[in-house]
Short mmCIF file of C-alpha atoms and ligand atoms in Angstrom, two decimals:
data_model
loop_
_atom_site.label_atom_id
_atom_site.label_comp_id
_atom_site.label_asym_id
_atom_site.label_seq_id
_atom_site.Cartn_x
_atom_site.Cartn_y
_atom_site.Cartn_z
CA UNK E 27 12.09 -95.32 -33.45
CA UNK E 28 11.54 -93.94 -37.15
CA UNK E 29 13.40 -92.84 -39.53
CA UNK E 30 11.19 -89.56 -41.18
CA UNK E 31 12.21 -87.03 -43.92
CA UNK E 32 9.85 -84.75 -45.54
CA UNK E 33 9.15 -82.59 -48.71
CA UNK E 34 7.50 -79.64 -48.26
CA UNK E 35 5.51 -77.33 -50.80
CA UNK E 36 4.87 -73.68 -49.83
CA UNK E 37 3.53 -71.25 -52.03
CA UNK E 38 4.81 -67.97 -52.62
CA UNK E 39 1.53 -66.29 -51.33
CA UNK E 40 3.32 -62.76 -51.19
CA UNK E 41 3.68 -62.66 -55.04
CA UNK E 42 1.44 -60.67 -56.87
CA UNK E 43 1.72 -62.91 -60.22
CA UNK E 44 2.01 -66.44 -60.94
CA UNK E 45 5.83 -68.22 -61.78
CA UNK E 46 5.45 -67.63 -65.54
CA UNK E 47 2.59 -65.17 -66.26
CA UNK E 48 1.18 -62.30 -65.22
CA UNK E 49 -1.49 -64.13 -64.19
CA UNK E 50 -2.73 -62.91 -60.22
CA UNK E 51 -1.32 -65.55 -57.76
CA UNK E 52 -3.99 -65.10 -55.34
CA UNK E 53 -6.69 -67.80 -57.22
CA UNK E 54 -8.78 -68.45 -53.57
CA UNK E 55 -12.47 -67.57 -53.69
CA UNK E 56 -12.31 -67.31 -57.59
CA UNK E 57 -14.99 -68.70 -59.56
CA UNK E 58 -13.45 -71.72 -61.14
CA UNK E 59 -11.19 -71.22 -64.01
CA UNK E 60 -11.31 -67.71 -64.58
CA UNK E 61 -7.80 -66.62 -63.23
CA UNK E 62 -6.10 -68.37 -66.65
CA UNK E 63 -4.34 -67.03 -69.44
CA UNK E 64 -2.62 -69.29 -72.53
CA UNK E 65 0.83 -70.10 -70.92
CA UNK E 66 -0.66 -71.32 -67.47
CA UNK E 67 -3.42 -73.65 -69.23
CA UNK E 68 -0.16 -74.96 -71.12
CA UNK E 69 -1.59 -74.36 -74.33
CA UNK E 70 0.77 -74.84 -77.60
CA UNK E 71 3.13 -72.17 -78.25
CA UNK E 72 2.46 -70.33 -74.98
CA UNK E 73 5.74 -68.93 -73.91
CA UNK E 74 6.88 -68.83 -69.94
CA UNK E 75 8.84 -65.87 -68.77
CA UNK E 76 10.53 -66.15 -65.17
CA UNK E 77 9.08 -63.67 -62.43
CA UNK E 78 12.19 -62.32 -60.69
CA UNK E 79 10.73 -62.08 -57.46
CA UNK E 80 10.07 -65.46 -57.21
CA UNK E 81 13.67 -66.15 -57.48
CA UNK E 82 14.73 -63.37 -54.81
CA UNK E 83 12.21 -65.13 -52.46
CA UNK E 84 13.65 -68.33 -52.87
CA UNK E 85 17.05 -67.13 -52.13
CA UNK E 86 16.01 -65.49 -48.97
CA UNK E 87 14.86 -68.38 -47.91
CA UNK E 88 18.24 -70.49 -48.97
CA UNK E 89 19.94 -67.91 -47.23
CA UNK E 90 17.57 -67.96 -44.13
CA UNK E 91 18.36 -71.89 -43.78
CA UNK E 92 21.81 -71.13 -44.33
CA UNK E 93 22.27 -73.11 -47.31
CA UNK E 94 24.41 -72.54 -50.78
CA UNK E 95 22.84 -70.64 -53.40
CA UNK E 96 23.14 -71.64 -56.98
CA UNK E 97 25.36 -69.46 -59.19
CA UNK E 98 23.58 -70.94 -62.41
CA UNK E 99 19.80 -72.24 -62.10
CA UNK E 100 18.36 -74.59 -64.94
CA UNK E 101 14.61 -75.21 -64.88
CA UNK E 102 13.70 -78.59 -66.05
CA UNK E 103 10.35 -80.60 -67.12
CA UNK E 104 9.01 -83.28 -65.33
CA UNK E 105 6.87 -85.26 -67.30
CA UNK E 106 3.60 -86.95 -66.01
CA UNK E 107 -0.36 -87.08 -67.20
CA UNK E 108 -2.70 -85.70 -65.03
CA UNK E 109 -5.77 -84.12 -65.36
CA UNK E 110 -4.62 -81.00 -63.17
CA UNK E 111 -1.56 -80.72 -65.42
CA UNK E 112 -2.50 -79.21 -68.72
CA UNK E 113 0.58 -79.37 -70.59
CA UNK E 114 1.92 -83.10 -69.67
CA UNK E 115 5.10 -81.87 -67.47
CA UNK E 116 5.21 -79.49 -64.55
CA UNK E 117 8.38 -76.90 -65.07
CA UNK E 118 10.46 -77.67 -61.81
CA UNK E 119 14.06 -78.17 -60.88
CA UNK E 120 16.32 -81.25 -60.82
CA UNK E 121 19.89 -81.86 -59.78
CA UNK E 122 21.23 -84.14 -62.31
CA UNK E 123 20.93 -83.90 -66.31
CA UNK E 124 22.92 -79.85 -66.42
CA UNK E 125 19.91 -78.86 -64.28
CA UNK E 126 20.09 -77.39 -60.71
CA UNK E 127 17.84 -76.50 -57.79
CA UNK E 128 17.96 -72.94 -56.40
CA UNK E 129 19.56 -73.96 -52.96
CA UNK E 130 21.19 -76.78 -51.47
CA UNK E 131 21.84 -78.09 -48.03
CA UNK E 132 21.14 -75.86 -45.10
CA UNK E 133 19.39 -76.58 -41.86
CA UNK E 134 16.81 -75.68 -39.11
CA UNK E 135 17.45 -76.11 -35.41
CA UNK E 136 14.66 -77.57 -33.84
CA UNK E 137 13.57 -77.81 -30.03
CA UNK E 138 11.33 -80.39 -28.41
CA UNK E 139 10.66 -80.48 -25.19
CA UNK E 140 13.55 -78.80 -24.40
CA UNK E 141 15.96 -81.02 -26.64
CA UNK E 142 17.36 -79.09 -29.28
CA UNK E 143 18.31 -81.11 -32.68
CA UNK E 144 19.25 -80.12 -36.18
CA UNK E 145 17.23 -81.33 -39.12
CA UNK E 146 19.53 -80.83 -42.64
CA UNK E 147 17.92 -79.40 -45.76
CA UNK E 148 18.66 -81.43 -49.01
CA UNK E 149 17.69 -78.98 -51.35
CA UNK E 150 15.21 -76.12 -51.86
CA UNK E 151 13.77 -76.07 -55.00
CA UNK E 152 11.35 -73.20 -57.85
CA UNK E 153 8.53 -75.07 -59.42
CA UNK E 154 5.00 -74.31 -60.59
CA UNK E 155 1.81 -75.66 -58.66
CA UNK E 156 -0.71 -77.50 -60.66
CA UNK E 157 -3.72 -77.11 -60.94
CA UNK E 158 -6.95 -78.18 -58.38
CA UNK E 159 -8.88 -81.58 -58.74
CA UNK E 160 -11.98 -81.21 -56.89
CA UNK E 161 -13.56 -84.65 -56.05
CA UNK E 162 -17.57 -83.69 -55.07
CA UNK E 163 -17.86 -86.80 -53.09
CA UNK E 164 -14.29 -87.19 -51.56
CA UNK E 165 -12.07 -90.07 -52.32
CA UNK E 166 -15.20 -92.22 -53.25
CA UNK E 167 -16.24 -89.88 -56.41
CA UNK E 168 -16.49 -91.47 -59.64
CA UNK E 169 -15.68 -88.19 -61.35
CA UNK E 170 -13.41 -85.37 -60.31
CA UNK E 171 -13.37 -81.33 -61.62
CA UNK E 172 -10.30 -79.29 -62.00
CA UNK E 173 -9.82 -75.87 -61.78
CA UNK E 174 -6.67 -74.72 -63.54
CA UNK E 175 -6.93 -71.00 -61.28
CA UNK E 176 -3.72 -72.29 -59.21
CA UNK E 177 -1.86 -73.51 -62.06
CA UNK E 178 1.65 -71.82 -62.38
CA UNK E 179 1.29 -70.36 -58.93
CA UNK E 180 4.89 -70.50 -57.93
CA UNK E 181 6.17 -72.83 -55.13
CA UNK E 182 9.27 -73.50 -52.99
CA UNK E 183 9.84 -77.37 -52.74
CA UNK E 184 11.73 -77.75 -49.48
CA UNK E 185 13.68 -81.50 -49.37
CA UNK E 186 14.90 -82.62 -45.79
CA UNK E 187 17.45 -85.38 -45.11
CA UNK E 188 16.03 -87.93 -43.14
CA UNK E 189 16.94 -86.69 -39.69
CA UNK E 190 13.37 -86.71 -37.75
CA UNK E 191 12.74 -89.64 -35.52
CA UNK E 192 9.05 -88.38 -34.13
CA UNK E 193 5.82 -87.44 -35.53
CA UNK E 194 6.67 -84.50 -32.76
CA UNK E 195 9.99 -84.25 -34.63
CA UNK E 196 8.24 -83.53 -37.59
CA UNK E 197 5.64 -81.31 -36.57
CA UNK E 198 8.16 -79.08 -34.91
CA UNK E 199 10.01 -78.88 -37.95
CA UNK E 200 7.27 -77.71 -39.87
CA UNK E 201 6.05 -74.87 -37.49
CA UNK E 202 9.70 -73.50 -37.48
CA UNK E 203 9.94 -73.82 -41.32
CA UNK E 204 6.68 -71.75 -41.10
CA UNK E 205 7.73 -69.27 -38.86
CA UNK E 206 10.75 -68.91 -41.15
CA UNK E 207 8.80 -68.62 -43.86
CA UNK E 208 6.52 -65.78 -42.18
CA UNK E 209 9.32 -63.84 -40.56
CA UNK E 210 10.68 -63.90 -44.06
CA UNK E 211 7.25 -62.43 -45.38
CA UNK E 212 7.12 -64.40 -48.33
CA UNK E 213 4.51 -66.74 -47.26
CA UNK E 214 1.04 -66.83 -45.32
CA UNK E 215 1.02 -70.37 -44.32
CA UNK E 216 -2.39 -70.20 -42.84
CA UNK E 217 -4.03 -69.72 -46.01
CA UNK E 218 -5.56 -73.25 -46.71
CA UNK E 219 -2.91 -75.35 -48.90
CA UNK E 220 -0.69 -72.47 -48.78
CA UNK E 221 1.73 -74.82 -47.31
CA UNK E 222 1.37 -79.19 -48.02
CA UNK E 223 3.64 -81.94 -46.91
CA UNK E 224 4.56 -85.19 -48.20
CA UNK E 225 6.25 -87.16 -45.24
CA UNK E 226 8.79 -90.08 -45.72
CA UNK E 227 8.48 -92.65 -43.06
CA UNK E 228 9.81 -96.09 -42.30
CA UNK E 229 10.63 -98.37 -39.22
CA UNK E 230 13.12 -101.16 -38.80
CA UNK E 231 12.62 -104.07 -40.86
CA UNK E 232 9.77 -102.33 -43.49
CA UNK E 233 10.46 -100.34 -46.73
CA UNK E 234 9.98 -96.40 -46.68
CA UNK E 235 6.47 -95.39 -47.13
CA UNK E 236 5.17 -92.05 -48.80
CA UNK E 237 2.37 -90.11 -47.23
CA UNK E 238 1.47 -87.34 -50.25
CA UNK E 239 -0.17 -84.22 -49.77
CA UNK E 240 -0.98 -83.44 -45.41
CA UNK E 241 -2.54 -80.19 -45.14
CA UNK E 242 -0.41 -78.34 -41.57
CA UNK E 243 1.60 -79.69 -39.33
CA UNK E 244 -0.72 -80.81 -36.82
CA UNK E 245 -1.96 -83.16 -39.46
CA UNK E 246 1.60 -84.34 -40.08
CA UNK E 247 1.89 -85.65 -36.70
CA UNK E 248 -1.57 -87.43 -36.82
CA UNK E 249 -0.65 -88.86 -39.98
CA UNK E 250 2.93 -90.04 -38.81
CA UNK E 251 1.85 -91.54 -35.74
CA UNK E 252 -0.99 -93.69 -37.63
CA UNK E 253 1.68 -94.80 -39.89
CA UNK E 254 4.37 -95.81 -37.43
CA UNK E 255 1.84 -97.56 -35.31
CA UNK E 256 0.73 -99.56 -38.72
CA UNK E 257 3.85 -100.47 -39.75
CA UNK E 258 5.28 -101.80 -36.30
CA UNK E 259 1.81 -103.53 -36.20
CA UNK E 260 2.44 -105.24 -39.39
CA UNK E 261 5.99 -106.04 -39.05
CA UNK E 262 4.59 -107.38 -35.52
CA UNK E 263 2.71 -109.77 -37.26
CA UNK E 264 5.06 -111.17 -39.62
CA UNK E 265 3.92 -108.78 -42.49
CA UNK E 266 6.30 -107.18 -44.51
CA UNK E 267 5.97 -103.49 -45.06
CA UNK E 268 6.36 -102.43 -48.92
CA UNK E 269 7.25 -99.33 -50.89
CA UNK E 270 4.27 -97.57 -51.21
CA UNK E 271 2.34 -94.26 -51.63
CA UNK E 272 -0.36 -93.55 -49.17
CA UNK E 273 -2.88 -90.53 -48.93
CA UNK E 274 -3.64 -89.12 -45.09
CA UNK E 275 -7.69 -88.98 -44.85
CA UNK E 276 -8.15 -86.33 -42.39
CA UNK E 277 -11.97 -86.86 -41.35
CA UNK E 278 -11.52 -90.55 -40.89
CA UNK E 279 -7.68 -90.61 -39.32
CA UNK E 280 -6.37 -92.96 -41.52
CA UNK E 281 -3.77 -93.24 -44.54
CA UNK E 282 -5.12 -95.17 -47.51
CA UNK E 283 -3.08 -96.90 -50.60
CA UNK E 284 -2.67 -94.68 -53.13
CA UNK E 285 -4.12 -95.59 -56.87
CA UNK E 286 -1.37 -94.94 -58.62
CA UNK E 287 2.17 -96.00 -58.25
CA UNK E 288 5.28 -93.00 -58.85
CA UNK E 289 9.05 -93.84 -59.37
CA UNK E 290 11.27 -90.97 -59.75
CA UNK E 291 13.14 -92.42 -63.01
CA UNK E 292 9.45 -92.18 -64.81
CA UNK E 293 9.56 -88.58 -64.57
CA UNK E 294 11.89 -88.44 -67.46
CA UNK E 295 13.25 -84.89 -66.63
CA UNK E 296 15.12 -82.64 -69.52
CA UNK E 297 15.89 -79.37 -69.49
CA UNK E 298 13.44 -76.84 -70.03
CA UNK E 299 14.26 -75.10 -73.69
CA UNK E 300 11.90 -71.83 -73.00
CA UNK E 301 14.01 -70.74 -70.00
CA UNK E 302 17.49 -69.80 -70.77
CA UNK E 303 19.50 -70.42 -67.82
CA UNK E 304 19.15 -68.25 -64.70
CA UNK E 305 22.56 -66.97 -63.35
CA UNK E 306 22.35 -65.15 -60.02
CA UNK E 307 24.63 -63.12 -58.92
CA UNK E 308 27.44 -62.57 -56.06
CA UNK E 309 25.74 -58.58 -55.99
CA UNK E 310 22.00 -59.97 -56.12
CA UNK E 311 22.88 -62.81 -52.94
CA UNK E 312 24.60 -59.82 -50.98
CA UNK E 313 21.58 -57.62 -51.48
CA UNK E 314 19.25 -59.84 -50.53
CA UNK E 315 21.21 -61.18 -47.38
CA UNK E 316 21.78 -57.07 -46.43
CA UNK E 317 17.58 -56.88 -46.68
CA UNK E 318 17.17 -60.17 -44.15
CA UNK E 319 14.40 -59.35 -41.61
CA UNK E 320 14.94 -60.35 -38.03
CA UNK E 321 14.73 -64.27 -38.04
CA UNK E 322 13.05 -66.57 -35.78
CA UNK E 323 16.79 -67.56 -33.72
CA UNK E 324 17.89 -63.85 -34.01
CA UNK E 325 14.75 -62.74 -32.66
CA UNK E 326 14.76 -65.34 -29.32
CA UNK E 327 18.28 -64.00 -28.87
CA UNK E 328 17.02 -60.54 -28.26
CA UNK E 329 13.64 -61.35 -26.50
CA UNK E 330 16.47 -62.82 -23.74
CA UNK E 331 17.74 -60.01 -23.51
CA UNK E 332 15.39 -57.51 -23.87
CA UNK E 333 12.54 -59.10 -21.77
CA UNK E 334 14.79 -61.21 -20.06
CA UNK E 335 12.63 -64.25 -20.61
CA UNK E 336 14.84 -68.00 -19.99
CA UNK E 337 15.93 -69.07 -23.23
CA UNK E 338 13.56 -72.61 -23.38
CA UNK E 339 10.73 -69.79 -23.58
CA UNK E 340 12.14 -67.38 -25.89
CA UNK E 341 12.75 -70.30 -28.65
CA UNK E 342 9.51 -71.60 -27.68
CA UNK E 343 7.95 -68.09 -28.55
CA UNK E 344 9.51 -67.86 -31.44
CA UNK E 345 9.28 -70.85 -33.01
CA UNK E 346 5.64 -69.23 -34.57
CA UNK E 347 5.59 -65.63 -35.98
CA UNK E 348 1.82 -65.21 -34.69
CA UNK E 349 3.01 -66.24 -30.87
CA UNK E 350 5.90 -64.55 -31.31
CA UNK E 351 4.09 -61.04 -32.64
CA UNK E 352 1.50 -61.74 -29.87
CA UNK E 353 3.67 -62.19 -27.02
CA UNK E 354 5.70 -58.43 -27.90
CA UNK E 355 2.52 -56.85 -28.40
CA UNK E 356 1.20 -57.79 -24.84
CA UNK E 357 3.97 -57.51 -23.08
CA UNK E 358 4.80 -53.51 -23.64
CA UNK E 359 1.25 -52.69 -22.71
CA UNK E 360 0.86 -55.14 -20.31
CA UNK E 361 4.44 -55.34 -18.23
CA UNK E 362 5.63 -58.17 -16.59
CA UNK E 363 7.18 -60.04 -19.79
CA UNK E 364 7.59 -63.09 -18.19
CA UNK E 365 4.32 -63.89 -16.83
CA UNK E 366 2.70 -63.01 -20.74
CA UNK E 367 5.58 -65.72 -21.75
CA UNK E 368 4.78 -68.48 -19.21
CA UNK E 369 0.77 -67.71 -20.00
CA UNK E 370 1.62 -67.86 -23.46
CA UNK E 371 3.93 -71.32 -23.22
CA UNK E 372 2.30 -72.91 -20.54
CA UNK E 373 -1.26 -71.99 -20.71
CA UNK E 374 -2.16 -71.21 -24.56
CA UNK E 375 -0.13 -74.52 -25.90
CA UNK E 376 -1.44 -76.51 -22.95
CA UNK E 377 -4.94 -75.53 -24.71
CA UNK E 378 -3.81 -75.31 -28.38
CA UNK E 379 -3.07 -79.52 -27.60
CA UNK E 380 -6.49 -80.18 -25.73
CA UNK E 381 -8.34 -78.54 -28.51
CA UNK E 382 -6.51 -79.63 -31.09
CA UNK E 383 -5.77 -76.27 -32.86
CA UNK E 384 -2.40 -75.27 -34.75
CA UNK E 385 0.08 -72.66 -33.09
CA UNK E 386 -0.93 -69.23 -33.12
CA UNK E 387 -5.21 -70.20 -33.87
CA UNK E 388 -7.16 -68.08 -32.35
CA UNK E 389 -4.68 -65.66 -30.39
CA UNK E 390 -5.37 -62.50 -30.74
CA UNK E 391 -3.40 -59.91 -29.03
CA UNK E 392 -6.35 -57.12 -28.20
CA UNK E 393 -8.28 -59.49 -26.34
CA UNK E 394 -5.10 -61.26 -24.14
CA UNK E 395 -4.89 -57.31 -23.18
CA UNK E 396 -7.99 -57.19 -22.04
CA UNK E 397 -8.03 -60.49 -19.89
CA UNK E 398 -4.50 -59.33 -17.87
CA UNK E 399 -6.11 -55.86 -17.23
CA UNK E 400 -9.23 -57.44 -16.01
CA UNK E 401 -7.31 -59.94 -13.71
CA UNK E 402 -5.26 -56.58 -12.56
CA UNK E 403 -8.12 -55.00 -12.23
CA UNK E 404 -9.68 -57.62 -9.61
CA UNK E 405 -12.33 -58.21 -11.63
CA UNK E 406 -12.02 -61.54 -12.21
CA UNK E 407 -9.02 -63.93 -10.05
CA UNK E 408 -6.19 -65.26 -11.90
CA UNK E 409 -7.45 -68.88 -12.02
CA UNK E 410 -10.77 -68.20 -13.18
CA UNK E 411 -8.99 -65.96 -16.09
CA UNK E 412 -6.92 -69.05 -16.89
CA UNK E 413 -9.57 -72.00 -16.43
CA UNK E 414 -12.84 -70.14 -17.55
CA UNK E 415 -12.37 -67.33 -19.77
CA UNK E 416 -9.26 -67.96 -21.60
CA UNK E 417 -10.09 -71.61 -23.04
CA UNK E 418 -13.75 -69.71 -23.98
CA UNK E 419 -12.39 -67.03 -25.92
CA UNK E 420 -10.48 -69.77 -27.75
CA UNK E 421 -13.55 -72.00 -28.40
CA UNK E 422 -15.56 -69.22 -29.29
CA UNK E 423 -13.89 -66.14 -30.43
CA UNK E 424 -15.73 -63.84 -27.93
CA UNK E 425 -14.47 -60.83 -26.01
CA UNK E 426 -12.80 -61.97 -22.37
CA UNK E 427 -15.39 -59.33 -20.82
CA UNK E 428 -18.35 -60.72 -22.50
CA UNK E 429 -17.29 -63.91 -21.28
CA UNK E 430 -17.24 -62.96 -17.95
CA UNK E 431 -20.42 -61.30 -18.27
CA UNK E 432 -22.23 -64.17 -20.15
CA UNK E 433 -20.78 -66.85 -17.44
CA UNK E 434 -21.80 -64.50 -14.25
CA UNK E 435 -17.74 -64.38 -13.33
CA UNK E 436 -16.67 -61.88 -10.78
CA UNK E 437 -14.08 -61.51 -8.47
CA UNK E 438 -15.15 -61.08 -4.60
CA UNK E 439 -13.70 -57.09 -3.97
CA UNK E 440 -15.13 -57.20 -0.81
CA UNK E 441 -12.90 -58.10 1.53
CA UNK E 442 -14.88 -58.63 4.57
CA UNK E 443 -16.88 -60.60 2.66
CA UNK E 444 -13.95 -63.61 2.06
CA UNK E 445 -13.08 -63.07 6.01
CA UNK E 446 -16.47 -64.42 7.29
CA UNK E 447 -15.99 -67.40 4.94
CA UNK E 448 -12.55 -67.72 6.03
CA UNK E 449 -13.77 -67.83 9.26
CA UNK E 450 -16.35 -70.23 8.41
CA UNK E 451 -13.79 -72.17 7.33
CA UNK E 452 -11.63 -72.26 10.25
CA UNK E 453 -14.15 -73.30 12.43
CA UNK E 454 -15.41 -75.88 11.15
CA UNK E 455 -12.24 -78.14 10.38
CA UNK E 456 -10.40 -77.71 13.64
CA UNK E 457 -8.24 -80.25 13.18
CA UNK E 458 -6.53 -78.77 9.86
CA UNK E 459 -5.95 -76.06 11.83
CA UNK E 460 -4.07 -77.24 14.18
CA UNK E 461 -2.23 -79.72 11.08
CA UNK E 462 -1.39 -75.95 9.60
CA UNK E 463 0.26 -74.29 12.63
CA UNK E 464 2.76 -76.92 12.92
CA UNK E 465 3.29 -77.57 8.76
CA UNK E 466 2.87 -74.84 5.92
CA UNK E 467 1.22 -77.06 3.86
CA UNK E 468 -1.25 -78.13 5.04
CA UNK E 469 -2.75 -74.32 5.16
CA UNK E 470 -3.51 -75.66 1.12
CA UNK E 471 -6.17 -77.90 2.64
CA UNK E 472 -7.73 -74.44 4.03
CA UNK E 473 -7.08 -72.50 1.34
CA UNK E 474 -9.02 -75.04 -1.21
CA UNK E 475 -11.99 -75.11 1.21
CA UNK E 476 -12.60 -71.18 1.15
CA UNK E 477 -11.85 -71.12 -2.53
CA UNK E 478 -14.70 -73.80 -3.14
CA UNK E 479 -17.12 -72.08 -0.80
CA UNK E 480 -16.35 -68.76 -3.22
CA UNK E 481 -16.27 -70.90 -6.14
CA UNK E 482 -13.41 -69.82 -6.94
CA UNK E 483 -13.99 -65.74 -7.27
CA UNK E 484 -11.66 -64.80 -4.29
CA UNK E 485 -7.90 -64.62 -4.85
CA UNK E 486 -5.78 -67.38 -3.46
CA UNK E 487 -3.29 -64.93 -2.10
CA UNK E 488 -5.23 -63.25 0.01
CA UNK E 489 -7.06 -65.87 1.36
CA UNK E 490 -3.69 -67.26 2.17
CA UNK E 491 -2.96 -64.09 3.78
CA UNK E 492 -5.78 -64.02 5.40
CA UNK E 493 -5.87 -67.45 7.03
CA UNK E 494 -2.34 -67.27 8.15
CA UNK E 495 -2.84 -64.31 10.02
CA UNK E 496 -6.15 -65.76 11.50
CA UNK E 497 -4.54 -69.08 12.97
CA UNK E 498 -1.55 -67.32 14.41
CA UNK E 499 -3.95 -65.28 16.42
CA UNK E 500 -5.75 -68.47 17.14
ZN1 ZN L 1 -1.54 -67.29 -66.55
#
């Protein structure tokens, strides 16, 4: 078992300017360096000036995990050199030396595999991102670029206690933090580093090790379960494990030493003299907590009762915004809530794991329509919808009727048509006939060999239906 806490950066993606300018906050697909002014290049005598929003965001959030706002916020510098930090210090928060985060403690219920936990929030805290080093030939380049466009681009720090004992753990933690985050409407976590981890992990008998910077929360759990099996490997072998920074290489699956070593006490944190302390207020807080959109619990609540889904798949549902949003919108065209849940739970995630996607990639609520009206319809059965078309329109993005079309998929209408194979069927394997007068059952045997002569385009109901009726006129 491990012992895992994490510290997660989000941006503030909804924000139309930076933390401290008026810089845009949306720097992607900018030509490099162009979306800079004076006070995010941290040039001398630059002046920051707090962007409001960015603290009502934060407090949504704080309230969202149920944590305690700060009456008085202090920003302070953190000092370090590097190259993607222009002025020598990032402007963040800090707990000790008169300075104070925007939100402490809190927590977010998590559920895996049916087993519901807590994981406790340390602290939730404002900070500006830095800027972007760009290595042209990955970790191996012997020069790097930056692009200052993301620098000052505000960001929620989000601390946990060290209550995760899984890279599942973990991974569920993050997606709920997301959908949080995206109920909340203050961030678009699939926007590429819109939302980074660093992940604390240890096991017994080895020091904690730091794995900086994973990009989403599948790669969290790849990166957690390399480490834990290194560590127990090492320990294994009589090596010791030892405090340490590591980077998660995504293309080769591995974590690597980091270059350079980072102890908090070198940070040498002071307050930040160009931002006069921030006091929120008792009206602001009850404002913001009046203008709370429906959260992720609140929402699996109702989806009980209105749709009368169980409650394992309601949570489930919700625990992503995009499933969540998908699963409403298909269900009150559709009907039948609870078989667009238990296609949603059972067969989307069972493909989302085999193909190695994130929650909520590549749903899309138009075309899910289209496959249930289409199975409805009889135009295609219910296990080629599931097996054939649905893990296609993942892979590729296509239509479900194009799919169909492309792949030659039809259902058999004609119902004399699945008789004479039934009948086919029944004469030639005598002896499971008689096997399926005397036990249920064994009518599956049957039913499989008409399905294979149809390959598969005839509805298993009917042929059930069909067969039965046939033996006990036999
Ligand atoms: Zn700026």
């Amino acid at each position: 078992m491990a012992t895992i806490g994490l510290e997660v950066h989000v941006q503030l993606t909804s924000l139309k300017t930076k933390l401290f300018c008026s810089c845009p906050s949306d720097y992607r697909d900018k030509p490099p360096n162009t979306n800079v002014c004076p006070v995010c290049l941290g040039l001398p005598g630059a002046l920051p000036i707090l962007n409001e929003r960015a603290v009502e965001m934060a407090v949504s959030l704080c309230l969202a995990l149920k944590g305690k706002v700060s009456e008085k916020m202090v920003f302070a510098r953190k000092h370090y050199f590097y190259p993607d930090l222009p002025k020598g210090f990032q402007i963040s928060q800090f707990t000790k030396l008169g300075s104070s985060p925007i939100c402490t403690g809190g927590y977010i219920p998590i559920n895996v595999d049916g087993k519901e936990k807590v994981v406790r929030i340390r602290r939730v805290q404002l900070e500006e991102d830095p800027g972007r080093l760009v290595w042209p030939q990955g970790f191996a380049s012997r020069y790097v670029l930056v692009d200052y466009n993301r620098s000052g681009v505000a960001l929620l720090e989000i601390v946990t206690e060290p209550d995760m004992e899984s890279p599942r753990e973990a991974r569920a933690f993050l997606e709920k933090l997301r959908s949080v985050l995206e109920h909340l409407g203050i961030c678009d976590c699939s926007l590429e580093g819109a939302m980074r981890a660093d992940a604390n992990v240890s096991v017994p008998g080895g020091e904690r090790v730091e794995v900086k910077n994973i990009g989403s929360p599948k790669e969290v759990e790849k990166a957690l379960t390399f480490e834990i099996v290194r560590q127990t490997t090492l320990i294994k072998q009589g090596g010791k494990v030892e405090r340490e920074t590591r980077h998660w290489d995504s293309s080769k699956r591995v974590t690597i030493p980091s270059r350079s070593k980072e102890f908090e006490a070198d940070y040498r944190y002071m307050p930040e003299p160009n931002i006069p302390p921030y006091y929120v207020s008792e009206e602001m807080i009850e404002r913001i907590r009046m203008e709370l959109p429906e959260l992720p619990d609140e929402r699996a609540e109702r989806f009980v009762k209105e749709y009368k889904v169980s409650e394992y798949l309601a949570k489930v549902l919700t625990s992503s915004k995009k499933l969540a949003d998908t699963f409403e919108e298909v269900a009150k065209t559709v009907g039948d809530p609870i078989r667009v849940a238990n296609f949603l739970v059972v067969e989307y995630l069972r493909w989302v794991k085999e193909l190695g996607m994130d929650i909520g990639e590549g749903l899309n609520a138009g075309y899910l329509k289209e496959l249930f009206n289409m199975v409805d319809k009889g135009e295609i059965t219910w296990k080629q919808a599931k097996e054939i078309v649905f893990p296609e329109v993942l892979k590729t993005g296509k239509r479900p009727k194009a799919i169909a079309k492309e792949k030659g998929l039809r259902a058999i209408k004609d119902v004399s048509e699945i008789e004479k194979i039934v009948e086919k069927v029944i004469k030639s394997n005598p002896k499971a006939v008689e096997d399926a007068k005397r036990n249920e059952k064994a009518i599956n045997f049957l039913v499989g060999q008409v399905l294979k002569a149809t390959k598969g385009r005839a509805d298993p109901k009917l042929v059930r239906e069909m067969i039965k009726e046939k033996i006990s006129k036999s």
